[in-house]
mmCIF file with all atom_site columns, C-alpha atoms in Angstrom:
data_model
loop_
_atom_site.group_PDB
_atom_site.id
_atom_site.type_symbol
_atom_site.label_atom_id
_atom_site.label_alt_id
_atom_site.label_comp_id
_atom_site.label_asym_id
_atom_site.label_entity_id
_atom_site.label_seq_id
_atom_site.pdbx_PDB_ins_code
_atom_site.Cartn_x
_atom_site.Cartn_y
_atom_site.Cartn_z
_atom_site.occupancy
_atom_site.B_iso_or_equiv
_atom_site.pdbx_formal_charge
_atom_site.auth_seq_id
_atom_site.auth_comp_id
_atom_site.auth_asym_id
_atom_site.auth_atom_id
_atom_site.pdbx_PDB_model_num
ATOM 1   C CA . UNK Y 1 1   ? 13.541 8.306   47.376 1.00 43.00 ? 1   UNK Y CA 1
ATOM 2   C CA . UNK Y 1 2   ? 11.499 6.265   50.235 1.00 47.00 ? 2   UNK Y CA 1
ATOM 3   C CA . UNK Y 1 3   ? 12.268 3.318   52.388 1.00 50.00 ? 3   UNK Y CA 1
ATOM 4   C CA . UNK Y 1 4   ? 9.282  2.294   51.597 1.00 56.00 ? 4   UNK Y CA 1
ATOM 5   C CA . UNK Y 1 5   ? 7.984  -1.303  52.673 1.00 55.00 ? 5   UNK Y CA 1
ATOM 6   C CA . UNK Y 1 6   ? 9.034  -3.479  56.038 1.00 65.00 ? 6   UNK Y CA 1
ATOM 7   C CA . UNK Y 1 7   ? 12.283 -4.649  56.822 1.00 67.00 ? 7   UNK Y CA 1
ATOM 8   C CA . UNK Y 1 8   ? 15.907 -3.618  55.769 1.00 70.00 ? 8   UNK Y CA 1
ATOM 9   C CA . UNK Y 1 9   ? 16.300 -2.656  51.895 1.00 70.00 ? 9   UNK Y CA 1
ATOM 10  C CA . UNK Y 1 10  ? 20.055 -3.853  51.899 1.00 75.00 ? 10  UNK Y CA 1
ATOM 11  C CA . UNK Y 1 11  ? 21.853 -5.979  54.338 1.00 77.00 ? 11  UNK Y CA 1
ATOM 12  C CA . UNK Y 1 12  ? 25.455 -6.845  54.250 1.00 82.00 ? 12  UNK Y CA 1
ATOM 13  C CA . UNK Y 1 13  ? 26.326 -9.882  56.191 1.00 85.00 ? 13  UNK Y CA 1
ATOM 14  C CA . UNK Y 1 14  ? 30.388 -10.353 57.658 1.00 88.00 ? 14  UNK Y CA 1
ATOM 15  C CA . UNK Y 1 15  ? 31.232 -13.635 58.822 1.00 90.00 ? 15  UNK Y CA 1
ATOM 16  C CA . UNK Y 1 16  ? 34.144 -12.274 61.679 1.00 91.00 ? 16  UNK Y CA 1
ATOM 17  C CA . UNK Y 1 17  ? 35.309 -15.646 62.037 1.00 91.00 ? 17  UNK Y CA 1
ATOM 18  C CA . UNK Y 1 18  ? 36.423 -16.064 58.127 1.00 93.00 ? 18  UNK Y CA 1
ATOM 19  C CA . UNK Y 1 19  ? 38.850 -12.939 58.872 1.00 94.00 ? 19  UNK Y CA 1
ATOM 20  C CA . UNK Y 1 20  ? 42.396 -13.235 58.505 1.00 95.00 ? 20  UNK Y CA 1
ATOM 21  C CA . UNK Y 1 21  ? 44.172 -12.817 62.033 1.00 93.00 ? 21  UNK Y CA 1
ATOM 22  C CA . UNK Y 1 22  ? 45.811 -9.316  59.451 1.00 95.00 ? 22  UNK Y CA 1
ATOM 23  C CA . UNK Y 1 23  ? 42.157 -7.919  60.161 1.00 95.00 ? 23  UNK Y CA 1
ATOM 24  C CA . UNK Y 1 24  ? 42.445 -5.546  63.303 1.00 95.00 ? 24  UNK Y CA 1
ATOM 25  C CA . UNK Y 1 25  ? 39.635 -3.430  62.912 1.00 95.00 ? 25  UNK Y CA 1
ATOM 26  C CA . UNK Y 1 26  ? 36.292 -3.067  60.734 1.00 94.00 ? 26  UNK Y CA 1
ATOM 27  C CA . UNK Y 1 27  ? 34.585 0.137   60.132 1.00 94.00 ? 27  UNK Y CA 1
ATOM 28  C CA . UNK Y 1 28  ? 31.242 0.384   58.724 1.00 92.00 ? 28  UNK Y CA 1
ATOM 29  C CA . UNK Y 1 29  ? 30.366 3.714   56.929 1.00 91.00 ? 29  UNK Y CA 1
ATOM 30  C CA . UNK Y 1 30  ? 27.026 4.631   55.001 1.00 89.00 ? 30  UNK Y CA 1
ATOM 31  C CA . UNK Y 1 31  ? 27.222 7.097   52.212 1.00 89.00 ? 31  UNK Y CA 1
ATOM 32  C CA . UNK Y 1 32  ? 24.458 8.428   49.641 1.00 86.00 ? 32  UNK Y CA 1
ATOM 33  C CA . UNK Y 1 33  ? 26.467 8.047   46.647 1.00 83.00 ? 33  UNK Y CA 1
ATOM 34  C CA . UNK Y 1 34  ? 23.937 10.271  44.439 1.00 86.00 ? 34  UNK Y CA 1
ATOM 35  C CA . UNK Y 1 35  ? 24.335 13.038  47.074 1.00 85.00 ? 35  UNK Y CA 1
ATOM 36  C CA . UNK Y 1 36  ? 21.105 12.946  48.365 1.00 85.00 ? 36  UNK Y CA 1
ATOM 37  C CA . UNK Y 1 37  ? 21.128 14.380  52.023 1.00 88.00 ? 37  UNK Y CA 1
ATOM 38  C CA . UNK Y 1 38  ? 19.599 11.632  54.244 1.00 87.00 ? 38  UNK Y CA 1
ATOM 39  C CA . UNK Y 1 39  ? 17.011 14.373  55.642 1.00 87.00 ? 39  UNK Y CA 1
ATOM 40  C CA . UNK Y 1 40  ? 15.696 14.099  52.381 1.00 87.00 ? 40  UNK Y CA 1
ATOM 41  C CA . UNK Y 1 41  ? 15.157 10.108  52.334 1.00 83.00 ? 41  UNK Y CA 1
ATOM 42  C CA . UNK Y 1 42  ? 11.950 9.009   54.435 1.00 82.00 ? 42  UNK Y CA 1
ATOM 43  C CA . UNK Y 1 43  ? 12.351 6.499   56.728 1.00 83.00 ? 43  UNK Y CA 1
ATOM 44  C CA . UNK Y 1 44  ? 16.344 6.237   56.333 1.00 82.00 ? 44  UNK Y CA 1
ATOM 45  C CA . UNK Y 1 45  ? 17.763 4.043   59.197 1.00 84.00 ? 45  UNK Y CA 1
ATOM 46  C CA . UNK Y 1 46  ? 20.971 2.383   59.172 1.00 86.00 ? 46  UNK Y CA 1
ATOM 47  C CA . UNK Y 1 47  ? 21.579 -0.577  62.086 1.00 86.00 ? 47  UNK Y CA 1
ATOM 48  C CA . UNK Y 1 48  ? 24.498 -3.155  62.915 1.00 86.00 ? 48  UNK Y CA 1
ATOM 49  C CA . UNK Y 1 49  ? 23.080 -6.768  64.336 1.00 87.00 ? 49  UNK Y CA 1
ATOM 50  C CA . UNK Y 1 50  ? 24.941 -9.812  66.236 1.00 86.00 ? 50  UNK Y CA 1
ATOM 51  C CA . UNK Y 1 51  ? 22.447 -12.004 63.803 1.00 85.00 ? 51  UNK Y CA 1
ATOM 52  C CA . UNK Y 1 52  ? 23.586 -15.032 66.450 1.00 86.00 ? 52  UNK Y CA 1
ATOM 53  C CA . UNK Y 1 53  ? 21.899 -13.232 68.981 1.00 87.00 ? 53  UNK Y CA 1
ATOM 54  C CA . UNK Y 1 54  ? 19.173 -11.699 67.460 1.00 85.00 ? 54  UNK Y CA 1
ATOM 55  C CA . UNK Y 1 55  ? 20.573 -8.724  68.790 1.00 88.00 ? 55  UNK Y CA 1
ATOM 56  C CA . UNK Y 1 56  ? 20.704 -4.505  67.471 1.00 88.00 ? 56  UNK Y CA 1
ATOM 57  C CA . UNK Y 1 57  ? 24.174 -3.197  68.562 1.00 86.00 ? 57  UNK Y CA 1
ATOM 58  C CA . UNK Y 1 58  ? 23.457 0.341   66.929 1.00 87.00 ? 58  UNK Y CA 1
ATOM 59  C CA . UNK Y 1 59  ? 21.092 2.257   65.050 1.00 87.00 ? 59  UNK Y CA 1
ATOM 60  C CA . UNK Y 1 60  ? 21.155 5.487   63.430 1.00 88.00 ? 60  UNK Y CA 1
ATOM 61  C CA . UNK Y 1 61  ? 18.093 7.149   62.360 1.00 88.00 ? 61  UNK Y CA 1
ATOM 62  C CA . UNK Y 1 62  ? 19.524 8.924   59.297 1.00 84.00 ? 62  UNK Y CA 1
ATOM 63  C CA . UNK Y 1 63  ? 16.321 11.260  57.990 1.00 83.00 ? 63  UNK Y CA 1
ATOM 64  C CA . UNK Y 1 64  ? 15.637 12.544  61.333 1.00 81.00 ? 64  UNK Y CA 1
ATOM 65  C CA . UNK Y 1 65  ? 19.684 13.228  61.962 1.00 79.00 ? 65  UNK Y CA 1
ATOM 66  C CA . UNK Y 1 66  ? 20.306 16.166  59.217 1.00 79.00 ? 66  UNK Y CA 1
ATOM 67  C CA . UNK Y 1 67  ? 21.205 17.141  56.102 1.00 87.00 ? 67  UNK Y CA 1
ATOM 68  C CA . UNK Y 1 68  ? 24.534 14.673  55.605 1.00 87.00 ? 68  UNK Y CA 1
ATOM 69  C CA . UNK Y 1 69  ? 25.295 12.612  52.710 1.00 87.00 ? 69  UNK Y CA 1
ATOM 70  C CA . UNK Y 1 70  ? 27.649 9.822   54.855 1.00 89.00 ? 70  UNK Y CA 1
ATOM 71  C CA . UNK Y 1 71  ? 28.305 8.365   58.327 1.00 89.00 ? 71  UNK Y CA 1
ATOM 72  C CA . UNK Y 1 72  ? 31.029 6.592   60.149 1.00 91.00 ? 72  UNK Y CA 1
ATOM 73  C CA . UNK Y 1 73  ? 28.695 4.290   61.990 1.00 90.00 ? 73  UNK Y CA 1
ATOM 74  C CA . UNK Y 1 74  ? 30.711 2.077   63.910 1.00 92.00 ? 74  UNK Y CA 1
ATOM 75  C CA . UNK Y 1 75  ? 34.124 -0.014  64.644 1.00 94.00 ? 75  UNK Y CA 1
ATOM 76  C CA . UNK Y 1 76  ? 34.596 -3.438  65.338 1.00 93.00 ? 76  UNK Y CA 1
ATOM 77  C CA . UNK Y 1 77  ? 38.209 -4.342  66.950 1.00 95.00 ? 77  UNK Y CA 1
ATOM 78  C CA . UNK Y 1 78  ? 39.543 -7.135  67.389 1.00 95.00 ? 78  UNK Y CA 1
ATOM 79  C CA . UNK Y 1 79  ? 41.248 -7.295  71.278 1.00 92.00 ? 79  UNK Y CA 1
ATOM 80  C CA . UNK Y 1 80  ? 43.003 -10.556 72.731 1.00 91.00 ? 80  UNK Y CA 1
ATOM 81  C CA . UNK Y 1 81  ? 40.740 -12.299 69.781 1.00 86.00 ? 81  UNK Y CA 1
ATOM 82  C CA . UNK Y 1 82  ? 37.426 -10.792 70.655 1.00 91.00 ? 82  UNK Y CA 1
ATOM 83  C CA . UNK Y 1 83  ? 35.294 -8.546  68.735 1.00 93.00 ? 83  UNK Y CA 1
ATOM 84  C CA . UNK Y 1 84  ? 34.186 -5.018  70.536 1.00 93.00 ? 84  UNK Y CA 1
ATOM 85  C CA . UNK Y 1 85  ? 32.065 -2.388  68.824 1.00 91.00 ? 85  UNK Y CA 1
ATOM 86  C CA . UNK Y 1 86  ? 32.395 1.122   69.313 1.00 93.00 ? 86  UNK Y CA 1
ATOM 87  C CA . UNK Y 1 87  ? 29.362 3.444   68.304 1.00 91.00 ? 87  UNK Y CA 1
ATOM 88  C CA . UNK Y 1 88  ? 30.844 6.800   66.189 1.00 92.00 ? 88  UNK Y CA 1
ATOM 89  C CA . UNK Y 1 89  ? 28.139 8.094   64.606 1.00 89.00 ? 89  UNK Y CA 1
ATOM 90  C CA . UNK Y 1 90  ? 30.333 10.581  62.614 1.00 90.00 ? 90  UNK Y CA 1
ATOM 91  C CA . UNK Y 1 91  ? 28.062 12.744  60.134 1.00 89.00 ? 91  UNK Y CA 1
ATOM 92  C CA . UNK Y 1 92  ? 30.255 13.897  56.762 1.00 89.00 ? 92  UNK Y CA 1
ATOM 93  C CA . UNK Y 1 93  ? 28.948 15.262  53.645 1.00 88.00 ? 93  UNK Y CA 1
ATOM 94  C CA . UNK Y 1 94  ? 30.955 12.687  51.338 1.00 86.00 ? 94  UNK Y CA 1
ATOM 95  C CA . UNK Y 1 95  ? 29.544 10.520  48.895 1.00 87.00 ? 95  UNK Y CA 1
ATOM 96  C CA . UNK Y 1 96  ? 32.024 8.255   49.129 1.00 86.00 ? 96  UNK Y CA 1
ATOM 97  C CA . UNK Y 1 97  ? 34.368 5.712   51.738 1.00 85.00 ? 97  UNK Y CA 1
ATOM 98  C CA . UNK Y 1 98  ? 37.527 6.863   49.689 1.00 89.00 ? 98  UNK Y CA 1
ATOM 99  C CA . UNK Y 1 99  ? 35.968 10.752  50.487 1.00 90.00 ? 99  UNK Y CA 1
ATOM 100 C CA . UNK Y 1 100 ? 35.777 9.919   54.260 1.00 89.00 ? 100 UNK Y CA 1
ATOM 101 C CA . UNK Y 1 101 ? 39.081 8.242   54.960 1.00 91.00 ? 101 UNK Y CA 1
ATOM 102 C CA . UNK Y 1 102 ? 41.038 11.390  56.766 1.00 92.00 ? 102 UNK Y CA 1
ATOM 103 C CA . UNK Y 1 103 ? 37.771 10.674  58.817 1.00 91.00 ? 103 UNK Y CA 1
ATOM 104 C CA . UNK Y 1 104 ? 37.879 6.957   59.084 1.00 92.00 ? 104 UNK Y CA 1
ATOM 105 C CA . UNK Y 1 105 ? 41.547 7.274   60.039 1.00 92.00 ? 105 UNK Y CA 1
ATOM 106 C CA . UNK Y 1 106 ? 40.703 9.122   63.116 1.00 90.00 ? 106 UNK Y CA 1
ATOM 107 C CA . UNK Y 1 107 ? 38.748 6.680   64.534 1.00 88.00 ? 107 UNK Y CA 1
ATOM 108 C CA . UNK Y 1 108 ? 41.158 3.939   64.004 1.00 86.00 ? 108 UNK Y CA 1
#
């Protein structure tokens, strides 16, 4: 498995403003769901943008950072109604969110 080619291979866009007021807290994970170790994947990156601002708020280089199959990435919390971002950059070896979430609770 490569990342070959330019650009991001997946993108996942969240519209914070189309939350419910319910919505506290967002936190982004990246798993290999086949169990390949991200050492294994060239070019494996994973980043979180403000797409308004044309901005990077984190990056992960995932082939260069072990032999892991997931990552809690980052939080986004909603305080006095703005959004802040916390980096984590948690390495697991689940495959899955649902494998992670004794994780992902401790960083709520």
């Amino acid at each position: 498995m490569t990342g070959d080619g330019e650009g991001d291979d997946e993108i996942i866009y969240v519209d914070l403003s189309k939350l419910p007021p319910s919505v506290l807290t967002l936190i982004f994970t990246i798993n290999s769901f086949q169990g390949d170790t991200f050492d294994k994947i060239e070019n494996a990156y994973v980043r979180l943008l403000d797409i308004d601002k044309n901005t990077e708020l984190a990056r992960y280089n995932l082939t260069e950072s072990g032999s892991h199959t997931g990552l809690i990435m980052c939080s986004l919390s909603r305080r006095s109604g703005e959004w802040q971002m916390k980096a984590i950059g948690l390495k697991s070896t689940s495959r899955t969110f649902r494998e992670m979430m004794s994780a992902i609770a401790s960083c709520l």
